[in-house]
Amino acid sequence: MHSKLVSFFQNRSTAEIARDLLGRVLTYDSPNGLVGGLIVETEAYLGPTDRAAHSYGGHRSPANEGLYCVGGSLYIYSRRQYYFLDISTQEKDNPEGILIRAIQPTIGQEIMLANRIKGGFELTNGPGKFMQAFGVVDKSADLLLLTDSPFTVNLDHKKTPNTIAASPRIGINASDATWANAPLRFYVSGNPFVSRLRKRDYDLANFGWR
DNA sequence: ACGCAGATCCACT
DNA sequence: GTGGATCTGCGTG
């Protein structure tokens, strides 16, 4: 039934899955219509030993239960008025996951523009930004299996990045430098929808796709 | 109660 | 391009 989904989100390292998500289409069936785009930036969070993870030290509560669900489940959380989208990886009770950080809009762009003040690359170049553009205003999809939720990720096709870049994750305060510096953020090199990308690194000809 | 977070915005250099 | 203010829900005390 959900075997394809679940096998995609386990049986290999979370970092590898995070890289494999780049170039795939993420959609959200919002009340105002279908919205979505190509995933261009992800971050891997590696569970209890990872100082930067919400499941560090085995921390578990109703708020982060999504990380403990079977791979392919949604973990949606809020920070300062914005919502963020994670997809859990690995088997149940192994709290690893991937934060979707940015997308290149391809579906329902008018709807997304109406949901956000800002347009252009600012429309979806951050984890809270694209969720606002999608029109996600609550955590009702938290804990749901991706295939049972208003979200979809197309696992059958993907656009191929020319180059996948890796860097330390954004916004990590971990006192442990090993985890703070670990190259667990992945992005389509040159794509202007990647968060915090310098303008001189924009690939405006191909947006980083092959 | 209180402090702060897997960020964003805006007002300045 | 950078720094400071700020938004609310959780977690700890």
Tab-separated table of C-alpha atoms (C1' of nucleotides) in Angstrom:
chain	number	residue	atom	x	y	z
A	1	MET	CA	0.000	0.000	0.000
A	2	HIS	CA	2.423	2.644	1.176
A	3	SER	CA	5.439	0.426	0.578
A	4	LYS	CA	6.998	2.606	-2.093
A	5	LEU	CA	6.751	5.690	0.097
A	6	VAL	CA	8.099	3.999	3.196
A	7	SER	CA	10.971	2.280	1.412
A	8	PHE	CA	12.034	5.609	-0.097
A	9	PHE	CA	12.287	7.163	3.355
A	10	GLN	CA	14.260	4.358	4.974
A	11	ASN	CA	16.840	1.682	4.112
A	12	ARG	CA	19.565	4.281	3.473
A	13	SER	CA	21.069	7.187	5.298
A	14	THR	CA	18.982	10.267	5.983
A	15	ALA	CA	21.640	12.409	4.294
A	16	GLU	CA	21.321	10.298	1.173
A	17	ILE	CA	17.528	10.663	1.219
A	18	ALA	CA	17.899	14.425	1.690
A	19	ARG	CA	20.022	14.608	-1.462
A	20	ASP	CA	17.581	12.415	-3.363
A	21	LEU	CA	14.721	14.798	-2.553
A	22	LEU	CA	16.355	17.632	-4.477
A	23	GLY	CA	14.641	18.161	-7.814
A	24	ARG	CA	11.449	16.366	-6.791
A	25	VAL	CA	8.083	18.070	-6.951
A	26	LEU	CA	6.425	18.915	-3.637
A	27	THR	CA	2.742	19.867	-3.781
A	28	TYR	CA	0.159	21.006	-1.272
A	29	ASP	CA	-3.551	20.769	-1.869
A	30	SER	CA	-4.521	24.026	-0.202
A	31	PRO	CA	-8.049	25.355	0.318
A	32	ASN	CA	-7.317	27.947	-2.358
A	33	GLY	CA	-6.003	25.445	-4.892
A	34	LEU	CA	-2.998	23.291	-5.671
A	35	VAL	CA	0.419	24.826	-5.042
A	36	GLY	CA	3.893	23.419	-5.281
A	37	GLY	CA	7.350	23.401	-6.743
A	38	LEU	CA	10.709	21.730	-7.045
A	39	ILE	CA	12.585	20.982	-3.847
A	40	VAL	CA	15.889	22.869	-4.033
A	41	GLU	CA	17.177	22.770	-0.435
A	42	THR	CA	16.990	20.210	2.388
A	43	GLU	CA	18.633	19.507	5.729
A	44	ALA	CA	19.182	16.151	7.440
A	45	TYR	CA	18.728	15.751	11.197
A	46	LEU	CA	20.187	12.583	12.610
A	47	GLY	CA	18.403	11.756	15.826
A	48	PRO	CA	19.414	11.451	19.503
A	49	THR	CA	23.145	11.992	18.984
A	50	ASP	CA	22.673	15.067	16.775
A	51	ARG	CA	22.991	18.201	18.921
A	52	ALA	CA	21.033	20.214	16.399
A	53	ALA	CA	18.073	17.836	16.172
A	54	HIS	CA	14.782	18.298	17.973
A	55	SER	CA	15.168	14.667	19.040
A	56	TYR	CA	18.597	15.267	20.568
A	57	GLY	CA	19.140	13.196	23.689
A	58	GLY	CA	16.055	11.186	22.899
A	59	HIS	CA	13.790	14.127	23.629
A	60	ARG	CA	10.226	13.105	22.854
A	61	SER	CA	6.928	14.895	23.394
A	62	PRO	CA	3.629	15.382	21.572
A	63	ALA	CA	5.231	18.321	19.786
A	64	ASN	CA	7.964	16.300	18.074
A	65	GLU	CA	6.264	12.925	17.874
A	66	GLY	CA	6.355	13.165	14.083
A	67	LEU	CA	10.091	12.487	14.099
A	68	TYR	CA	9.390	9.149	15.778
A	69	CYS	CA	6.816	8.046	13.212
A	70	VAL	CA	7.646	5.680	10.385
A	71	GLY	CA	9.664	7.129	7.495
A	72	GLY	CA	7.528	9.225	5.168
A	73	SER	CA	5.477	10.799	7.969
A	74	LEU	CA	5.111	14.542	8.416
A	75	TYR	CA	6.538	16.510	11.297
A	76	ILE	CA	5.116	20.027	11.193
A	77	TYR	CA	6.108	22.519	13.839
A	78	SER	CA	5.909	26.252	14.375
A	79	ARG	CA	8.492	28.847	15.246
A	80	ARG	CA	7.632	32.513	15.609
A	81	GLN	CA	4.405	32.580	13.659
A	82	TYR	CA	5.787	30.405	10.830
A	83	TYR	CA	5.244	26.736	10.100
A	84	PHE	CA	7.966	24.306	9.019
A	85	LEU	CA	7.811	21.031	7.138
A	86	ASP	CA	9.826	17.951	8.020
A	87	ILE	CA	9.518	14.451	6.648
A	88	SER	CA	10.566	11.716	9.044
A	89	THR	CA	13.004	9.073	7.884
A	90	GLN	CA	13.998	5.572	9.040
A	91	GLU	CA	11.839	3.099	10.923
A	92	LYS	CA	9.338	3.938	13.636
A	93	ASP	CA	10.938	5.163	16.886
A	94	ASN	CA	14.171	6.151	15.124
A	95	PRO	CA	13.737	9.942	15.201
A	96	GLU	CA	15.627	11.118	12.137
A	97	GLY	CA	14.152	13.529	9.638
A	98	ILE	CA	14.578	16.002	6.829
A	99	LEU	CA	13.667	19.673	6.884
A	100	ILE	CA	12.481	20.995	3.531
A	101	ARG	CA	14.053	24.446	3.360
A	102	ALA	CA	13.169	25.877	-0.036
A	103	ILE	CA	11.337	25.216	-3.278
A	104	GLN	CA	11.280	26.672	-6.755
A	105	PRO	CA	7.613	27.452	-7.426
A	106	THR	CA	6.068	25.719	-10.433
A	107	ILE	CA	2.391	25.228	-9.543
A	108	GLY	CA	-0.186	27.783	-8.359
A	109	GLN	CA	2.167	30.733	-8.285
A	110	GLU	CA	-0.697	33.250	-8.241
A	111	ILE	CA	-2.102	31.576	-5.145
A	112	MET	CA	1.280	31.691	-3.432
A	113	LEU	CA	1.750	35.352	-4.284
A	114	ALA	CA	-1.598	36.092	-2.679
A	115	ASN	CA	-0.486	34.317	0.505
A	116	ARG	CA	2.743	36.267	0.879
A	117	ILE	CA	3.570	39.945	0.677
A	118	LYS	CA	6.867	39.262	-1.014
A	119	GLY	CA	7.369	37.908	-4.511
A	120	GLY	CA	10.273	36.999	-6.745
A	121	PHE	CA	12.840	34.693	-5.200
A	122	GLU	CA	11.664	35.872	-1.766
A	123	LEU	CA	8.429	34.002	-2.352
A	124	THR	CA	9.747	30.585	-1.322
A	125	ASN	CA	13.457	30.868	-0.458
A	126	GLY	CA	13.195	29.714	3.151
A	127	PRO	CA	11.458	27.032	5.222
A	128	GLY	CA	8.920	29.376	6.794
A	129	LYS	CA	8.505	31.369	3.620
A	130	PHE	CA	7.345	28.595	1.323
A	131	MET	CA	4.954	27.272	3.957
A	132	GLN	CA	3.437	30.740	4.232
A	133	ALA	CA	3.242	30.878	0.429
A	134	PHE	CA	1.532	27.475	0.451
A	135	GLY	CA	-1.037	28.871	2.850
A	136	VAL	CA	-0.343	26.401	5.659
A	137	VAL	CA	-1.925	27.961	8.749
A	138	ASP	CA	-2.048	25.092	11.230
A	139	LYS	CA	-0.518	21.745	12.142
A	140	SER	CA	-3.448	19.616	11.018
A	141	ALA	CA	-1.175	17.531	8.762
A	142	ASP	CA	1.309	16.827	11.568
A	143	LEU	CA	1.932	13.098	12.101
A	144	LEU	CA	0.155	12.080	8.903
A	145	LEU	CA	1.795	9.772	6.442
A	146	LEU	CA	2.699	11.835	3.398
A	147	THR	CA	0.363	9.826	1.166
A	148	ASP	CA	-2.550	10.409	3.561
A	149	SER	CA	-1.929	14.149	3.790
A	150	PRO	CA	-2.596	17.201	1.608
A	151	PHE	CA	1.091	17.128	0.681
A	152	THR	CA	2.686	14.989	-2.017
A	153	VAL	CA	6.238	14.345	-3.154
A	154	ASN	CA	6.635	12.835	-6.582
A	155	LEU	CA	8.885	9.808	-6.108
A	156	ASP	CA	8.627	8.668	-9.715
A	157	HIS	CA	10.393	11.544	-11.414
A	158	LYS	CA	12.893	14.205	-10.557
A	159	LYS	CA	14.687	17.029	-12.242
A	160	THR	CA	18.429	16.518	-12.131
A	161	PRO	CA	20.568	19.103	-10.352
A	162	ASN	CA	23.711	20.055	-12.202
A	163	THR	CA	25.622	20.120	-8.916
A	164	ILE	CA	24.486	19.307	-5.390
A	165	ALA	CA	26.231	21.468	-2.806
A	166	ALA	CA	26.610	20.586	0.882
A	167	SER	CA	27.147	22.985	3.788
A	168	PRO	CA	26.595	23.264	7.533
A	169	ARG	CA	22.948	23.595	8.490
A	170	ILE	CA	21.416	27.031	8.945
A	171	GLY	CA	20.563	28.488	12.321
A	172	ILE	CA	22.314	25.875	14.451
A	173	ASN	CA	23.467	27.012	17.873
A	174	ALA	CA	24.901	23.682	18.898
A	175	SER	CA	27.795	24.083	21.283
A	176	ASP	CA	29.214	20.946	19.748
A	177	ALA	CA	31.152	22.144	16.709
A	178	THR	CA	31.103	18.718	15.131
A	179	TRP	CA	27.349	18.828	14.758
A	180	ALA	CA	27.144	22.553	14.131
A	181	ASN	CA	29.555	22.234	11.218
A	182	ALA	CA	28.464	18.892	9.838
A	183	PRO	CA	27.673	19.225	6.104
A	184	LEU	CA	24.064	18.093	6.376
A	185	ARG	CA	22.443	20.884	4.383
A	186	PHE	CA	22.047	20.102	0.683
A	187	TYR	CA	20.998	22.372	-2.127
A	188	VAL	CA	20.839	22.746	-5.879
A	189	SER	CA	23.945	24.784	-6.545
A	190	GLY	CA	23.097	28.128	-8.160
A	191	ASN	CA	19.335	27.890	-7.799
A	192	PRO	CA	18.162	31.375	-6.766
A	193	PHE	CA	15.388	30.014	-4.530
A	194	VAL	CA	17.956	28.497	-2.171
A	195	SER	CA	17.922	30.423	1.117
A	196	ARG	CA	20.763	32.828	1.875
A	197	LEU	CA	22.397	32.286	-1.485
A	198	ARG	CA	24.625	35.156	-2.573
A	199	LYS	CA	23.379	36.909	-5.667
A	200	ARG	CA	26.683	36.469	-7.418
A	201	ASP	CA	26.178	32.709	-7.099
A	202	TYR	CA	22.831	32.743	-8.885
A	203	ASP	CA	22.702	30.623	-12.032
A	204	LEU	CA	20.044	32.629	-13.840
A	205	ALA	CA	20.498	30.686	-17.079
A	206	ASN	CA	19.580	27.217	-15.805
A	207	PHE	CA	18.685	27.692	-12.128
A	208	GLY	CA	21.194	24.966	-11.366
A	209	TRP	CA	19.435	22.230	-13.323
A	210	ARG	CA	21.162	20.011	-15.808
B	1	DA	C1'	6.087	32.237	34.970
B	2	DC	C1'	10.026	32.683	31.883
B	3	DG	C1'	13.307	32.078	28.167
B	4	DC	C1'	14.166	30.801	23.849
B	5	DA	C1'	13.764	28.525	19.279
B	6	DG	C1'	16.028	23.984	12.775
B	7	DA	C1'	13.412	32.316	11.060
B	8	DT	C1'	11.907	36.571	8.918
B	9	DC	C1'	11.472	41.371	8.263
B	10	DC	C1'	12.996	46.015	8.116
B	11	DA	C1'	15.797	49.754	8.805
B	12	DC	C1'	19.802	51.118	8.527
B	13	DT	C1'	25.273	50.902	6.917
C	1	DG	C1'	24.906	42.941	3.340
C	2	DT	C1'	24.114	43.082	8.459
C	3	DG	C1'	22.114	43.662	13.053
C	4	DG	C1'	18.333	44.173	16.006
C	5	DA	C1'	13.421	43.559	16.987
C	6	DT	C1'	9.868	40.617	16.888
C	7	DC	C1'	6.384	37.033	16.047
C	8	DT	C1'	4.040	32.432	19.407
C	9	DG	C1'	4.190	27.684	21.295
C	10	DC	C1'	6.727	24.629	23.913
C	11	DG	C1'	9.831	22.970	27.613
C	12	DT	C1'	11.724	23.530	31.954
C	13	DG	C1'	11.379	25.325	36.628
